[in-house]
Coordinates of C-alpha atoms and ligand atoms in Angstrom, one line a residue:
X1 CA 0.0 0.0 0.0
X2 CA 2.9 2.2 0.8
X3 CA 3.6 2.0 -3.1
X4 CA 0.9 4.7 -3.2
X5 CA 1.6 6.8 -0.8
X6 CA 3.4 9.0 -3.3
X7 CA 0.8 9.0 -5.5
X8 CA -1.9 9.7 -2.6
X9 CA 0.0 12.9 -2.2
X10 CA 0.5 13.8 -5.6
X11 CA -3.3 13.5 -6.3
X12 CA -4.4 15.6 -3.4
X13 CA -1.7 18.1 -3.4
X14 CA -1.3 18.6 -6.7
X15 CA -4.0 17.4 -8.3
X16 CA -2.7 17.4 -11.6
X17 CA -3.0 13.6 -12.8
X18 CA -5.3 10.7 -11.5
X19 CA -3.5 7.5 -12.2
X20 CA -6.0 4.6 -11.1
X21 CA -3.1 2.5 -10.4
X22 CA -4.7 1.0 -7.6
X23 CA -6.6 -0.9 -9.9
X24 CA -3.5 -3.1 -9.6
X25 CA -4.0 -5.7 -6.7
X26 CA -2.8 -4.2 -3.4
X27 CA -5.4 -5.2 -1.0
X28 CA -4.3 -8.0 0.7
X29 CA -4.4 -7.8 4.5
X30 CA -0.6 -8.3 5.4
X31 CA -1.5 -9.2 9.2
X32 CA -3.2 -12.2 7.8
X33 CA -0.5 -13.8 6.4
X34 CA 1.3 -15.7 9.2
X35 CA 3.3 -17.8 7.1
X36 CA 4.5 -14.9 5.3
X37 CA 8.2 -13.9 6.3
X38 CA 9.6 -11.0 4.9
X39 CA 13.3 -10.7 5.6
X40 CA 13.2 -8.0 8.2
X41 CA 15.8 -6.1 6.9
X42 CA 13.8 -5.5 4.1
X43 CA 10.4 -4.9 5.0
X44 CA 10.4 -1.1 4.9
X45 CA 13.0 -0.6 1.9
X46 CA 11.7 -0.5 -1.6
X47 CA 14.5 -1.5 -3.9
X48 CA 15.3 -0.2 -7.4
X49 CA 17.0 -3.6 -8.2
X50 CA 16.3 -6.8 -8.5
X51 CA 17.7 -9.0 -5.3
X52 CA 17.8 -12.9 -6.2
X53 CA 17.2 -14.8 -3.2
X54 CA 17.1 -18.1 -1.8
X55 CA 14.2 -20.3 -3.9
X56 CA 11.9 -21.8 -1.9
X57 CA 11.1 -25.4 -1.8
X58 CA 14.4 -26.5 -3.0
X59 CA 14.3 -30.3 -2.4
X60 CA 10.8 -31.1 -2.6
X61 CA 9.5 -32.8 -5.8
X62 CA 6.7 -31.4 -6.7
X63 CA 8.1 -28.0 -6.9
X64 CA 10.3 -25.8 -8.7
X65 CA 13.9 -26.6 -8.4
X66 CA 16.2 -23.9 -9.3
X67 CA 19.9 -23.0 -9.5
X68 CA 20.0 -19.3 -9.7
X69 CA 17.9 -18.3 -12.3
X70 CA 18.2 -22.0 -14.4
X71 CA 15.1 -24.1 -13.6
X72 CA 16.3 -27.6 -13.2
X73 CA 13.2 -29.8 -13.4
X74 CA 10.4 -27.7 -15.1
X75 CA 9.2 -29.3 -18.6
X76 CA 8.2 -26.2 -21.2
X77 CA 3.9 -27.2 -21.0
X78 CA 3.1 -28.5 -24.4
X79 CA 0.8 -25.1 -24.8
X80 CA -1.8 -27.6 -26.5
X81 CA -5.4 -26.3 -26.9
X82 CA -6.9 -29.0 -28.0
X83 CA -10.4 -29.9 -26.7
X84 CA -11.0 -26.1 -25.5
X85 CA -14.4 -26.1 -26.8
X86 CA -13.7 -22.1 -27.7
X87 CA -11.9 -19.5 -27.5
X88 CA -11.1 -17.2 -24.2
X89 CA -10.9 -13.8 -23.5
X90 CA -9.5 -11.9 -20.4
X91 CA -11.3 -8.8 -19.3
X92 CA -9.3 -6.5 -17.0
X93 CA -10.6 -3.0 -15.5
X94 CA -8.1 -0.2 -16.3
X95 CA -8.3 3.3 -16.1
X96 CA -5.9 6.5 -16.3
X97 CA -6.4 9.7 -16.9
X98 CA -3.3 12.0 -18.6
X99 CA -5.1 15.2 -19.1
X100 CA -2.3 17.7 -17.6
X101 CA 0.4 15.4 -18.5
X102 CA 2.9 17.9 -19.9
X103 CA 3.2 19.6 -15.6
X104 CA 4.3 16.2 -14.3
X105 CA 6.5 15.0 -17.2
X106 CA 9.2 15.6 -14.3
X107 CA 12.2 13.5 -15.0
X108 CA 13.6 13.2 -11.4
X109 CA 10.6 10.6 -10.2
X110 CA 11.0 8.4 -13.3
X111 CA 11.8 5.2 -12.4
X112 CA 14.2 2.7 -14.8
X113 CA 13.4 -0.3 -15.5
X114 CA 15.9 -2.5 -17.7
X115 CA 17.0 0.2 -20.2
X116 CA 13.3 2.0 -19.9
X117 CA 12.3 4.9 -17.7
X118 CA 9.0 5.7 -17.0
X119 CA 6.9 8.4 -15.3
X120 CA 3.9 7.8 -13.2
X121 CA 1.5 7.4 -16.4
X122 CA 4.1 5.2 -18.1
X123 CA 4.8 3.3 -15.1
X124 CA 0.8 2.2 -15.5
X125 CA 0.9 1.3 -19.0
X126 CA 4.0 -0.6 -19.3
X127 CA 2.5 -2.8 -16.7
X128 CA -0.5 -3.3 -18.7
X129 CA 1.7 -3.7 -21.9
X130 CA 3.2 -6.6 -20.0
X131 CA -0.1 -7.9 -18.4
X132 CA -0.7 -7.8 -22.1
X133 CA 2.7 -9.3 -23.5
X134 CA 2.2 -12.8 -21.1
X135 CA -1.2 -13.3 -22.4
X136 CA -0.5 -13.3 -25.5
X137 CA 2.1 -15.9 -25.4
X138 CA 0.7 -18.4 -23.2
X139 CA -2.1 -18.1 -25.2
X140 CA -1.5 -16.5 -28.6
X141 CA -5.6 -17.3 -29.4
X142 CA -7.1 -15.8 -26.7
X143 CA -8.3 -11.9 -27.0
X144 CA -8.2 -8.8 -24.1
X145 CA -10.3 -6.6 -23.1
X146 CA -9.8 -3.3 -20.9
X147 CA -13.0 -2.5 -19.4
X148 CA -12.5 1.4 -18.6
X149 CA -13.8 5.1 -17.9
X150 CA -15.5 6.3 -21.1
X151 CA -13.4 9.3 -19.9
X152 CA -10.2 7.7 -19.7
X153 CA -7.5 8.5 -21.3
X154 CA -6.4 5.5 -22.3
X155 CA -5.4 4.0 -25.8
X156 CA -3.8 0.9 -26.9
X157 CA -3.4 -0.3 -30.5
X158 CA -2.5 -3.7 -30.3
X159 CA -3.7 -6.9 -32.0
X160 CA -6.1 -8.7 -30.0
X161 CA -6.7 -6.3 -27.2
X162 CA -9.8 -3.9 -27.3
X163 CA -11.4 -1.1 -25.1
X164 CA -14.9 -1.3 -23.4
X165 CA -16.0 1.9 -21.7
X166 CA -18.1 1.6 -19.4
X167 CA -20.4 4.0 -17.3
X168 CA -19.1 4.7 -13.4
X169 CA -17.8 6.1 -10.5
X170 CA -14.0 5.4 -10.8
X171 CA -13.2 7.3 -7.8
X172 CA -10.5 5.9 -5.9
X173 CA -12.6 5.0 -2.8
X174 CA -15.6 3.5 -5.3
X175 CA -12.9 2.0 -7.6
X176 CA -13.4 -1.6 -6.2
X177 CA -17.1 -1.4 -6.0
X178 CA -16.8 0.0 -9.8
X179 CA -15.0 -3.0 -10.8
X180 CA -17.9 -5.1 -9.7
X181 CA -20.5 -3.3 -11.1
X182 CA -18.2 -3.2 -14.5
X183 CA -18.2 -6.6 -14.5
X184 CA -22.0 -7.1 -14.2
X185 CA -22.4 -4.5 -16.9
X186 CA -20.0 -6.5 -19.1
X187 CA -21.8 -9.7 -18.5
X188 CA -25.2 -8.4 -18.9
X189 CA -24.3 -7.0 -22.3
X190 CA -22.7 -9.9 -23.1
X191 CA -25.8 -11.7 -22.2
X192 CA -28.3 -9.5 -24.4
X193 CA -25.7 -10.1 -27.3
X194 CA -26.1 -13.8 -27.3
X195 CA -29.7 -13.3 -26.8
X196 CA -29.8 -12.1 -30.2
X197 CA -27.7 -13.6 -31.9
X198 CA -26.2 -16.8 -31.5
X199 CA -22.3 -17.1 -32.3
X200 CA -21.1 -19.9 -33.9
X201 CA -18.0 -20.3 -31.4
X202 CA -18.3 -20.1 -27.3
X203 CA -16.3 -17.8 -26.1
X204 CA -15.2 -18.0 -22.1
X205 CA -14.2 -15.0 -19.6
X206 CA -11.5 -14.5 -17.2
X207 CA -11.4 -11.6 -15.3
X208 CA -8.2 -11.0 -13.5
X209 CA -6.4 -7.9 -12.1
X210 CA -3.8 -6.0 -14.5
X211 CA -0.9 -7.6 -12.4
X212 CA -0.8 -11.0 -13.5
X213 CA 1.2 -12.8 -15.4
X214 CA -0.2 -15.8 -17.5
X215 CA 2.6 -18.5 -17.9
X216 CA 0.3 -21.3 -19.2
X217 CA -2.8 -22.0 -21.3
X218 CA -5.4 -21.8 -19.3
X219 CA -8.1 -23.6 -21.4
X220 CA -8.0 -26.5 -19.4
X221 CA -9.8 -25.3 -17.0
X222 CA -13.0 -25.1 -18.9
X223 CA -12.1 -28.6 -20.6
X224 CA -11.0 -30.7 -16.7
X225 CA -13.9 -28.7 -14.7
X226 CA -16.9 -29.1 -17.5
X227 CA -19.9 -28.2 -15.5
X228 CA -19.4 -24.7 -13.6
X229 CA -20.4 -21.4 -14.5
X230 CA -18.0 -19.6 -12.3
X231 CA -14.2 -20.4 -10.8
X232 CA -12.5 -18.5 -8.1
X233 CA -9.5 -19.0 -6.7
X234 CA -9.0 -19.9 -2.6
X235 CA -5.9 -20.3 -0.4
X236 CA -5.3 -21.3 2.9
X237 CA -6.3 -18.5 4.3
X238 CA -9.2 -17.8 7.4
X239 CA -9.6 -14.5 7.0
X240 CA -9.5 -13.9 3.3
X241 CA -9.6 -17.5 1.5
X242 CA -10.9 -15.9 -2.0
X243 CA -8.7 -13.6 -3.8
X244 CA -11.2 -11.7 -6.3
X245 CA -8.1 -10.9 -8.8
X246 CA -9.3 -13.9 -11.0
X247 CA -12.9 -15.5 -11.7
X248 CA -13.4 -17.4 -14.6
X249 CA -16.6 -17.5 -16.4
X250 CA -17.9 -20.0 -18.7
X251 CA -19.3 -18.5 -22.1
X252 CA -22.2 -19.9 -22.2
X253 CA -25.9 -18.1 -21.8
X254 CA -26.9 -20.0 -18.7
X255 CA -23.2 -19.6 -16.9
X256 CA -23.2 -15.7 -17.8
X257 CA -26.5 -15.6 -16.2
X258 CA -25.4 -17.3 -13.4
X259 CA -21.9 -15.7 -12.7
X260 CA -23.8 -12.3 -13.3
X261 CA -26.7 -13.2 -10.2
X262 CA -23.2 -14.4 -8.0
X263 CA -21.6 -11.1 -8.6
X264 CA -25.0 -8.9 -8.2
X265 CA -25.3 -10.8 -4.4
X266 CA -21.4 -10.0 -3.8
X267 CA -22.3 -6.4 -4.6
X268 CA -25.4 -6.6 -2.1
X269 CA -23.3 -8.0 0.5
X270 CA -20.4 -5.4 -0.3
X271 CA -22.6 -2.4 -0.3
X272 CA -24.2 -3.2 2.8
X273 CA -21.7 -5.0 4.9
X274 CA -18.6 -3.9 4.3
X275 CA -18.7 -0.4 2.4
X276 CA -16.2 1.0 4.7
X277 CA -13.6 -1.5 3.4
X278 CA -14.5 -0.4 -0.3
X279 CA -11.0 0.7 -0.9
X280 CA -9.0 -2.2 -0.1
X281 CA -10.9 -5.8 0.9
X282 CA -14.5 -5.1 0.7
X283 CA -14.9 -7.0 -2.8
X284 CA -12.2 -10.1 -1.3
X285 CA -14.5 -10.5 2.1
X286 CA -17.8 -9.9 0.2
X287 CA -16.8 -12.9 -1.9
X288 CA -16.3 -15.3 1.2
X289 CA -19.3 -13.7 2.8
X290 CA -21.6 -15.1 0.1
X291 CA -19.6 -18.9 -0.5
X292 CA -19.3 -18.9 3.3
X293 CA -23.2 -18.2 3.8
X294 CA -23.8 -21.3 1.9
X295 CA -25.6 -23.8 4.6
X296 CA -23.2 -26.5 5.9
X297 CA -20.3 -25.2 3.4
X298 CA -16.8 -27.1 4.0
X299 CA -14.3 -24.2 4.6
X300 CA -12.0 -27.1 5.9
X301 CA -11.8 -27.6 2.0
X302 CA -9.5 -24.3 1.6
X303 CA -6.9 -25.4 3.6
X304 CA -5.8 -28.3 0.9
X305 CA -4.5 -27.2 -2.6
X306 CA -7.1 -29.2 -4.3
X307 CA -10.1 -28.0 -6.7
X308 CA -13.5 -28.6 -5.6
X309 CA -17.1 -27.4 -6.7
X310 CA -20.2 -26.5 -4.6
X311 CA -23.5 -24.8 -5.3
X312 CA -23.8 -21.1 -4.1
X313 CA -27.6 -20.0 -4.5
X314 CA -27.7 -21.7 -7.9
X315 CA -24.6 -20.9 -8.8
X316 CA -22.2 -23.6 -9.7
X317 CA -18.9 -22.3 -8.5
X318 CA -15.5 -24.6 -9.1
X319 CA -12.8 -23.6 -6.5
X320 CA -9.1 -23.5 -7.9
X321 CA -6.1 -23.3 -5.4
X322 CA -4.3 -20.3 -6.2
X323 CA -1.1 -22.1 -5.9
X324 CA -1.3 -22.9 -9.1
X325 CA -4.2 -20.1 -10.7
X326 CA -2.6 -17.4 -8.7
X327 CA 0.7 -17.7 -7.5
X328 CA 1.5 -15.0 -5.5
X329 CA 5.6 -14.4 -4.8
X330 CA 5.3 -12.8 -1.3
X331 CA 2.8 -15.5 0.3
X332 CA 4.5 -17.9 -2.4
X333 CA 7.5 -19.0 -0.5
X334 CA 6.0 -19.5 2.7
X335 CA 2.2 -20.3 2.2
X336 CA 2.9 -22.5 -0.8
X337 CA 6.4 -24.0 -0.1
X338 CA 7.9 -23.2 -3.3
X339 CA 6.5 -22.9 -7.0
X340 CA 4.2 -25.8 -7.8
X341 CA 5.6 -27.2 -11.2
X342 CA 2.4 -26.5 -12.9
X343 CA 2.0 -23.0 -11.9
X344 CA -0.2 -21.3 -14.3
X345 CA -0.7 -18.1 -13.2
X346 CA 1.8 -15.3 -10.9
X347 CA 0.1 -12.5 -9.1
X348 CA 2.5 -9.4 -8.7
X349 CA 0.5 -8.2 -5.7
X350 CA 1.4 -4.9 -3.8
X351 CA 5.7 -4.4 -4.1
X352 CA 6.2 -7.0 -7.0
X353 CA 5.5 -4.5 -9.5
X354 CA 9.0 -4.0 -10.7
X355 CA 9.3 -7.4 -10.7
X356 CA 6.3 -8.0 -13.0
X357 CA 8.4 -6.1 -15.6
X358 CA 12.2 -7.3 -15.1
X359 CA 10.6 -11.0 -15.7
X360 CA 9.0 -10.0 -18.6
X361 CA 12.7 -8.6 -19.5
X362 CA 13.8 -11.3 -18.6
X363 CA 12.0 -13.9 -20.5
X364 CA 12.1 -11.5 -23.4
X365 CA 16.0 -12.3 -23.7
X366 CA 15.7 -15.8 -22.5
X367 CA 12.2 -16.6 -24.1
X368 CA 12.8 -19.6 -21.5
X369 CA 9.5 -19.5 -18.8
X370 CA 10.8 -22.1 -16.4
X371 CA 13.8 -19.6 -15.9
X372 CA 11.6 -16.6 -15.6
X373 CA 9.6 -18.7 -12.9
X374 CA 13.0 -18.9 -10.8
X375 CA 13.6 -15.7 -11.0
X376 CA 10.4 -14.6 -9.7
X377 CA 10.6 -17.2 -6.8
X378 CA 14.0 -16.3 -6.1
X379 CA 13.3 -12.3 -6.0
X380 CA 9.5 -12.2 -4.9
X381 CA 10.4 -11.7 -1.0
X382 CA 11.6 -8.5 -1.7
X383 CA 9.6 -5.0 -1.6
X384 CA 10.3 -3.1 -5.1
X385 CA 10.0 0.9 -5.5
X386 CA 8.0 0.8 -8.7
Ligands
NAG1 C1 -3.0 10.4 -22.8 O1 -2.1 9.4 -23.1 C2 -2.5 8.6 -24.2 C3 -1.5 7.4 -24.3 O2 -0.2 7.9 -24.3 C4 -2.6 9.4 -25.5 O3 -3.0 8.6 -26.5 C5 -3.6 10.6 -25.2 O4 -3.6 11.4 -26.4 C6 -3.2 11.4 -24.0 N1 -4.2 12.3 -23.7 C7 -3.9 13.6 -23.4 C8 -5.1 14.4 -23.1 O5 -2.8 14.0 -23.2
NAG2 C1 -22.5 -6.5 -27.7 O1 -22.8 -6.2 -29.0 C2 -22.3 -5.0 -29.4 C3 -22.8 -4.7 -30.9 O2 -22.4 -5.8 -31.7 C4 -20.8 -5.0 -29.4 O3 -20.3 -3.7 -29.8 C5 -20.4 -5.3 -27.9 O4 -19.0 -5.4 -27.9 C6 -21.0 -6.5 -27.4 N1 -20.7 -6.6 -26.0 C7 -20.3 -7.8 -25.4 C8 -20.1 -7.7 -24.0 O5 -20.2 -8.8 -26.1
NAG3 C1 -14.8 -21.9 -34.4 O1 -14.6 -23.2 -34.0 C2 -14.2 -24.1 -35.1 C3 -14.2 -25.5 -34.6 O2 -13.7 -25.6 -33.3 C4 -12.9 -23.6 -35.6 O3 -12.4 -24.4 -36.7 C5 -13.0 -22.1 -36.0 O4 -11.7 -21.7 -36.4 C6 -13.5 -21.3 -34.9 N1 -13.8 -19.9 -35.4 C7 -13.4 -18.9 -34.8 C8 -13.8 -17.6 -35.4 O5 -12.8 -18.9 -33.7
NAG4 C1 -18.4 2.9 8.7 O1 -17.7 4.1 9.0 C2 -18.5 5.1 9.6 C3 -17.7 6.4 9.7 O2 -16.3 6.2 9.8 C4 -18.9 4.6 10.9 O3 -19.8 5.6 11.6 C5 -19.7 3.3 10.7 O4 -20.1 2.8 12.0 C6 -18.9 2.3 9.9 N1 -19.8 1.2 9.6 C7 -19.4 -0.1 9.8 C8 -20.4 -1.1 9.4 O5 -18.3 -0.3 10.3
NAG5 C1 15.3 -2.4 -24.4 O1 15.2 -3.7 -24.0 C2 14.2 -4.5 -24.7 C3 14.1 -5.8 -24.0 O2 14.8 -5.9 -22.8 C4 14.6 -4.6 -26.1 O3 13.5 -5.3 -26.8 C5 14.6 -3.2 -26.7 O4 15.1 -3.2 -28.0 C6 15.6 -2.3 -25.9 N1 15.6 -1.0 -26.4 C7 16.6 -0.3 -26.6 C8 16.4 1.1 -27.1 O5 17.8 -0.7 -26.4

């Protein structure tokens, strides 16, 4: 959270730009995470570099073995699609706005990245660009688009990738409740599309948070978990078991329909019980709110790394572990004990946004993902300045 702190300041002294960066994950309760441990050394310095540390879950099988940034045991995934009865596309809500640029184009707070510098605004964008850059070559077939502010500033011309502007209150207390309610609007729309005309191909939905990096196709899901309308992802966590940066939805009429009641009650339950937590948690604890409120539901089930489905209100929800769907490098080396070998997604929550970037770098020289993967476990204790 510190990460904004400059920004807070700059938005309410000067009031010059309004970079939503926040949109970015960086609402995870750090008291709840016992098993996280920081070096202490660290915990208050933001580093401009990249620090390679010790890889956790050296020794143990089913994980990730490293020696320094060469991954030892890691077999490149085939990247096969076959039987992914569609296509997918990942929805992400972005917004900026640049409108008095030129007064804070001030070179002494860019930041350098690799042989890039950026400013605040280009800090946001390259992250997208690389939020971008990962999906595109896990999955080179699946599309992106940025739900945003019709009054955004943003633009990107890339293959693939489109803008959706959507009506809101992007505010930066309202911005989490926004994202809800952006997602509801997508799906409704999506919903009165297929109303009227039916496509010829299905076409599923993962909405995830702009800091992710996708390492690996994620079709399977819809092909190994055939029956659910929405996934989320859980860890072993009491307070916060959900993490609401990903939730998959499958494409067709009766899942949208479904996924778009699930999200309408998690925006009851947000706006009613926990609207003074609308800047940081609210959506996260809505979300367990409604699975918990489930009669007789099994939250024993989030403490093992294994998917499982259950009904919520009609809704049939499969939950993924987010050791593999949303590996996270802070919680990573203690909560998960290492880097499964399967990891298919990494979550550059809070700090890790520089790092989100160098292993993009990184695998841009390389082009070699199990390396990458090192890297980030090996350097993903560490709090980064970007
Ligand atoms: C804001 O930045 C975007 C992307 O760089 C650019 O296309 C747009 O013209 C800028 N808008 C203003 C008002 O400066
Ligand atoms: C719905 O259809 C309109 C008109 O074809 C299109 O512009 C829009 O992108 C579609 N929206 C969704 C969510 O599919
Ligand atoms: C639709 O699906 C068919 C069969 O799976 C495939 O051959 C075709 O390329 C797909 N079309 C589009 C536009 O994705
Ligand atoms: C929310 O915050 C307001 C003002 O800070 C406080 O009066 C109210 O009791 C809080 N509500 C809840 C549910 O905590
Ligand atoms: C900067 O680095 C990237 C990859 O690390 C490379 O693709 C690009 O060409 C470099 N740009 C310059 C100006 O050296």
């Amino acid at each position: 959270m510190k990460i904004f702190s400059g920004w807070h300041r700059f938005v309410f002294g000067l009031a010059l730009i309004f970079l939503l960066t926040h949109l970015f994950s960086v609402r995870e309760l750090h008291t709840n995470s016992k098993m996280e441990e920081p070096p202490r050394k660290q915990l208050n310095k933001k580093l401009n570099h990249l620090v390679l540390g010790p890889a956790a879950g050296q020794g143990l099988s089913n994980r990730l073995q490293c020696q320094g940034t060469k991954a030892l045991n890691r077999i490149h995934s085939s990247n096969s699609r076959s039987g992914v009865d569609g296509s997918i596309t990942f929805v992400t809500v972005f917004t900026i706005y640049n409108s008095s640029l030129n007064d804070v184009d001030d070179k002494s707070s860019n930041t350098v990245v690799g042989n890039a510098s950026y400013n605040k605004f280009g800090r946001s964008t390259a992250l997208l660009n690389v939020f971008i850059n990962f999906i595109q070559v896990a999955m080179p077939q699946s599309k992106v688009i940025i739900l945003t502010d019709p009054v955004s500033d943003l633009s990107v011309l890339r293959n693939g990738v489109s803008l959706y502007p959507i009506e809101g209150e992007y505010s930066r207390d309202k911005l989490m409740l926004q994202r809800i309610r952006s997602y509801i609007t997508f799906l409704e729309t999506r919903l009165q599309n297929l109303s009227q005309k039916k496509p010829k191909n299905i076409t599923h939905y993962i909405f995830t948070d702009s800091d992710i990096a996708v390492v690996d196709d994620l079709g399977q899901i819809f092909r190994d978990h055939p029956n659910f309308h929405v996934a989320l992802t859980f860890r072993n966590n009491k307070a916060q078991p959900l993490n609401s940066g990903f939730i998959a939805v499958r494409g067709t009429p009766e899942a949208i329909l479904r996924a778009k009641l699930f999200l309408q009650e998690v925006l009851k339950v947000y706006s009613t019980k926990y609207r003074n937590a609308s800047r940081m948690l609210g959506d996260q604890l809505a979300l367990a709110w409604v699975v918990k409120s489930k009669p007789h539901f099994d939250a024993s089930r989030f403490g093992k790394a294994l998917a499982f489905s259950e009904d919520i209100g009609g809704t049939s929800v499969v939950f993924l572990p987010c050791s593999l769907y949303n590996w996270t490098p802070p919680e990573g080396a203690g909560q998960f004990h290492g880097m499964p070998l399967d990891a298919k997604v990494v979550h550059f929550k809070g700090s890790r946004k520089r790092l989100m970037l160098e292993s993009w770098n990184f695998y841009s020289s390389s082009l070699e993902v199990s390396d990458m993967l090192c890297l980030i476990l090996g350097s993903g204790r560490t709090k980064y300045d970007f």
